[in-house]
Amino acid sequence: MSRRQLVVGNWKMHGSRPANALLLDGVLQARPFHCDVAVCVPFPFLSETAVTLSGSDVRWGAQDCSAHDQGAYTGEVSAAMLHEFGCRYVIVGHSERRALHGEADALVADKAKAALARGLTPIVCVGETLAQREAGETEAVVKRQLAAVVQTVAHCAGEMVVAYEPVWAIGTGLTATPEQAQAVHALLRGQLRAAVADRADDMKILYGGSVKPDNAATLFAQPDIDGGLIGGAALKAADFVAICRATRQP
Ligand code: 13P
């Protein structure tokens, strides 16, 4: 498999300036990695993160962006602003934003489009709840979530990163089995292939949901899992580094 894997730390609403300095120093000290590595940090920490990481091959990004370019949108941050701070990535459609902020598929799609228009790589999250899985709706849910974005960004779909994050596995300690995750990743890859043909083979589909140092390698060994989107375990340098080291050799 030729795709280089990618591990992204999603810090969520965690961190402080001293804690971040320690964490990023731990990550920088552990280089080189044989995968791509990035951290998606809270907005106020972007400036300092950019200073700390610039000149290294560790990239950074944000956890959300506005669908709008500019205007009277109190509290929102545009993709253009993120670009100014050197962001490479922005997470869109995380299940916490879908659930807690009522973000629907159409808005997530518009955010992905706004990110792409500013040269950022959106990390588009999809995933089913436990009730949806138990009702046999996993495939329908993730396909609907991805289809909304693919239709909106059209020919740019090949530039995205997709993250499959089953909601029931996030922060719960319940990880999808490698087989469960691979099955969903394979169908997402098939959907991407229908949209962007062979470019789908170069696209990264990350798995997220209770990835830890002890389960990362078996997940990353699956043919359609191209790395991870890491929550809790991204907050401790030793754990995050161990997960990066569990990726496949390119
Ligand atoms: P955890 O790794 O804490 O389960 O979080 C996963 C996640 O939501 C990453 O975006």
Coordinates of C-alpha atoms and ligand atoms in Angstrom, one line a residue:
M1 CA 0.0 0.0 0.0
S2 CA 1.6 3.2 -1.1
R3 CA -0.4 5.8 0.7
R4 CA 1.6 7.5 3.4
Q5 CA -0.3 7.4 6.7
L6 CA -1.4 10.5 8.6
V7 CA -1.9 10.9 12.4
V8 CA -3.8 14.0 13.5
G9 CA -4.2 15.0 17.2
N10 CA -7.5 16.6 17.9
W11 CA -6.9 18.4 21.1
K12 CA -10.6 19.4 21.4
M13 CA -11.0 22.0 24.2
H14 CA -7.9 21.0 26.1
G15 CA -4.5 22.6 26.6
S16 CA -2.8 25.6 28.1
R17 CA 0.2 27.5 27.0
P18 CA 2.6 25.6 29.3
A19 CA 1.0 22.2 28.7
N20 CA 1.1 22.8 24.9
A21 CA 4.8 23.7 25.0
L22 CA 5.6 20.4 26.8
L23 CA 3.4 18.3 24.5
L24 CA 4.8 19.9 21.3
D25 CA 8.3 19.6 22.5
G26 CA 7.8 15.9 23.2
V27 CA 6.4 15.4 19.7
L28 CA 9.3 17.4 18.0
Q29 CA 11.9 15.5 20.0
A30 CA 10.5 12.2 18.7
R31 CA 11.0 13.0 15.0
P32 CA 11.5 11.7 12.4
F33 CA 8.3 9.8 11.9
H34 CA 7.5 7.6 8.9
C35 CA 4.0 9.0 8.7
D36 CA 2.6 12.6 8.3
V37 CA 1.8 14.2 11.7
A38 CA -0.4 17.1 12.6
V39 CA -2.2 18.7 15.5
C40 CA -5.5 20.5 15.4
V41 CA -5.5 23.0 18.3
P42 CA -8.0 25.4 19.8
F43 CA -8.0 28.8 18.0
P44 CA -6.2 30.9 20.6
F45 CA -3.2 28.5 20.5
L46 CA -2.7 28.6 16.7
S47 CA -0.3 31.5 16.7
E48 CA 2.0 30.0 19.3
T49 CA 1.7 26.5 17.7
A50 CA 2.7 27.9 14.3
V51 CA 5.8 29.5 15.8
T52 CA 6.7 26.3 17.6
L53 CA 6.2 23.9 14.6
S54 CA 7.3 26.1 11.7
G55 CA 10.4 24.7 10.1
S56 CA 9.5 21.2 11.2
D57 CA 7.5 18.6 9.3
V58 CA 4.8 18.5 11.9
R59 CA 1.7 20.4 10.6
W60 CA -1.1 22.1 12.4
G61 CA -4.7 23.1 11.9
A62 CA -7.9 24.0 13.6
Q63 CA -11.0 22.1 14.7
D64 CA -13.7 24.0 12.8
C65 CA -14.1 26.9 10.4
S66 CA -16.9 29.1 9.2
A67 CA -18.7 28.4 5.9
H68 CA -18.5 32.1 5.3
D69 CA -15.6 34.1 4.0
Q70 CA -16.1 37.2 6.2
G71 CA -18.9 39.2 7.7
A72 CA -21.2 39.7 10.7
Y73 CA -20.8 36.2 12.2
T74 CA -19.8 36.8 15.8
G75 CA -17.6 34.1 17.2
E76 CA -16.8 32.4 13.9
V77 CA -13.4 32.0 12.3
S78 CA -12.9 31.9 8.6
A79 CA -10.7 29.6 6.6
A80 CA -8.8 32.6 5.3
M81 CA -7.8 33.5 8.9
L82 CA -6.7 29.9 9.5
H83 CA -4.7 30.1 6.3
E84 CA -3.0 33.3 7.6
F85 CA -1.8 31.3 10.6
G86 CA -0.2 28.6 8.4
C87 CA -2.9 26.0 9.0
R88 CA -2.7 23.0 6.7
Y89 CA -5.8 21.2 8.1
V90 CA -9.2 22.0 9.5
I91 CA -11.6 19.4 11.0
V92 CA -15.1 19.9 9.8
G93 CA -18.3 18.0 10.8
H94 CA -16.8 16.5 14.0
S95 CA -19.6 14.5 15.7
E96 CA -19.4 16.8 18.7
R97 CA -20.2 19.8 16.5
R98 CA -22.9 17.9 14.7
A99 CA -24.5 16.9 18.1
L100 CA -23.8 19.9 20.3
H101 CA -24.0 22.7 17.7
G102 CA -26.7 21.2 15.4
E103 CA -24.4 21.1 12.4
A104 CA -26.2 19.5 9.5
D105 CA -24.7 17.8 6.4
A106 CA -25.3 20.9 4.3
L107 CA -23.4 23.2 6.6
V108 CA -20.5 20.7 7.0
A109 CA -20.3 20.5 3.2
D110 CA -20.2 24.3 3.0
K111 CA -17.4 24.4 5.6
A112 CA -15.4 21.9 3.6
K113 CA -15.9 24.0 0.5
A114 CA -14.8 27.1 2.3
A115 CA -11.7 25.4 3.5
L116 CA -10.7 24.1 0.1
A117 CA -11.2 27.5 -1.4
R118 CA -8.5 28.8 0.9
G119 CA -6.1 26.0 0.2
L120 CA -6.7 24.2 3.5
T121 CA -7.3 20.4 3.6
P122 CA -10.6 19.7 5.4
I123 CA -10.7 16.6 7.5
V124 CA -14.3 15.7 7.0
C125 CA -15.7 13.5 9.8
V126 CA -18.5 11.0 9.4
G127 CA -19.8 8.4 11.7
E128 CA -22.9 6.7 13.1
T129 CA -24.3 6.7 16.6
L130 CA -24.7 3.5 18.6
A131 CA -28.5 3.5 18.0
Q132 CA -27.9 3.9 14.2
R133 CA -25.4 1.0 14.2
E134 CA -27.8 -1.2 16.1
A135 CA -30.5 -0.4 13.7
G136 CA -28.3 -1.4 10.8
E137 CA -28.0 2.1 9.5
T138 CA -24.3 2.6 9.6
E139 CA -23.8 2.4 5.8
A140 CA -26.7 4.7 5.0
V141 CA -25.6 7.3 7.6
V142 CA -22.0 7.6 6.6
K143 CA -22.8 7.5 2.9
R144 CA -25.3 10.3 3.4
Q145 CA -22.8 12.4 5.4
L146 CA -20.0 11.9 2.8
A147 CA -22.3 12.4 -0.2
A148 CA -23.4 15.8 1.0
V149 CA -19.8 17.0 1.0
V150 CA -18.7 15.3 -2.2
Q151 CA -21.6 16.8 -4.1
T152 CA -20.8 20.3 -2.8
V153 CA -17.1 20.3 -3.3
A154 CA -17.4 18.4 -6.6
H155 CA -14.1 18.1 -8.5
C156 CA -12.1 19.2 -5.3
A157 CA -13.3 16.1 -3.4
G158 CA -9.9 14.4 -4.1
E159 CA -8.2 17.0 -2.0
M160 CA -10.0 16.1 1.2
V161 CA -9.1 13.9 4.1
V162 CA -12.0 11.8 5.4
A163 CA -12.2 10.6 9.0
Y164 CA -14.5 7.7 10.0
E165 CA -15.4 8.3 13.7
P166 CA -18.1 6.1 15.1
V167 CA -19.8 8.2 17.7
W168 CA -20.1 5.3 20.1
A169 CA -16.3 4.9 20.1
I170 CA -15.4 8.5 20.8
G171 CA -14.0 9.0 24.3
T172 CA -15.7 5.8 25.5
G173 CA -12.8 3.4 25.4
L174 CA -14.9 1.3 23.0
T175 CA -12.9 1.0 19.8
A176 CA -14.3 -0.3 16.6
T177 CA -12.7 -3.6 15.8
P178 CA -10.2 -3.4 13.0
E179 CA -12.6 -5.4 10.9
Q180 CA -15.6 -3.2 11.7
A181 CA -13.5 -0.1 10.8
Q182 CA -12.1 -1.6 7.7
A183 CA -15.6 -2.5 6.4
V184 CA -16.7 1.1 6.7
H185 CA -13.5 2.5 5.3
A186 CA -13.8 0.2 2.3
L187 CA -17.3 1.4 1.5
L188 CA -16.3 5.1 1.9
R189 CA -13.3 4.5 -0.5
G190 CA -15.8 2.9 -3.0
Q191 CA -18.0 6.0 -2.7
L192 CA -15.0 8.3 -3.2
R193 CA -14.0 6.2 -6.2
A194 CA -17.4 6.8 -7.8
A195 CA -16.8 10.6 -7.3
V196 CA -13.1 11.1 -8.2
A197 CA -12.2 7.8 -9.9
D198 CA -8.6 6.7 -9.3
R199 CA -7.7 9.7 -7.2
A200 CA -9.7 7.9 -4.4
D201 CA -6.8 5.5 -4.1
D202 CA -4.5 8.4 -3.0
M203 CA -7.0 9.9 -0.5
K204 CA -6.5 9.4 3.2
I205 CA -9.4 7.9 5.2
L206 CA -8.5 8.2 8.9
Y207 CA -10.1 6.2 11.8
G208 CA -11.0 8.0 15.0
G209 CA -12.5 6.8 18.3
S210 CA -10.5 5.6 21.3
V211 CA -7.3 5.0 19.3
K212 CA -4.6 4.2 21.9
P213 CA -0.9 3.0 21.7
D214 CA -2.1 -0.6 22.3
N215 CA -4.7 -0.8 19.5
A216 CA -3.3 1.6 16.9
A217 CA -1.1 -0.9 15.0
T218 CA -3.9 -3.4 14.3
L219 CA -6.2 -0.6 13.1
F220 CA -3.4 1.0 10.9
A221 CA -2.6 -2.4 9.4
Q222 CA -6.0 -2.5 7.6
P223 CA -5.8 -1.8 3.9
D224 CA -8.2 1.1 3.8
I225 CA -7.2 2.8 7.1
D226 CA -4.7 5.5 6.4
G227 CA -4.0 6.7 9.9
G228 CA -5.9 8.1 12.8
L229 CA -7.7 11.2 14.3
I230 CA -6.7 11.0 17.9
G231 CA -8.5 12.6 20.8
G232 CA -7.6 11.8 24.4
A233 CA -4.3 10.0 23.5
A234 CA -3.1 13.0 21.6
L235 CA -2.8 15.0 24.8
K236 CA 0.2 13.0 26.2
A237 CA 3.3 13.2 24.0
A238 CA 4.4 9.6 24.8
D239 CA 1.0 8.2 23.8
F240 CA 0.7 10.4 20.7
V241 CA 4.3 9.5 19.6
A242 CA 3.6 5.8 20.2
I243 CA 0.5 6.0 18.0
C244 CA 2.5 7.8 15.2
R245 CA 5.1 5.0 15.4
A246 CA 2.4 2.4 15.1
T247 CA 1.6 3.5 11.5
R248 CA 2.6 1.3 8.6
Q249 CA 6.0 1.9 7.0
P250 CA 5.3 3.6 3.6
Ligands
13P1 P1 -10.9 9.9 21.5 O1 -9.6 9.4 20.8 O2 -10.7 10.6 22.7 O3 -11.9 8.7 21.5 O4 -11.5 11.0 20.5 C1 -11.6 10.7 19.1 C2 -12.0 11.9 18.4 O5 -13.1 12.4 18.5 C3 -11.0 12.6 17.5 O6 -11.6 13.6 16.7

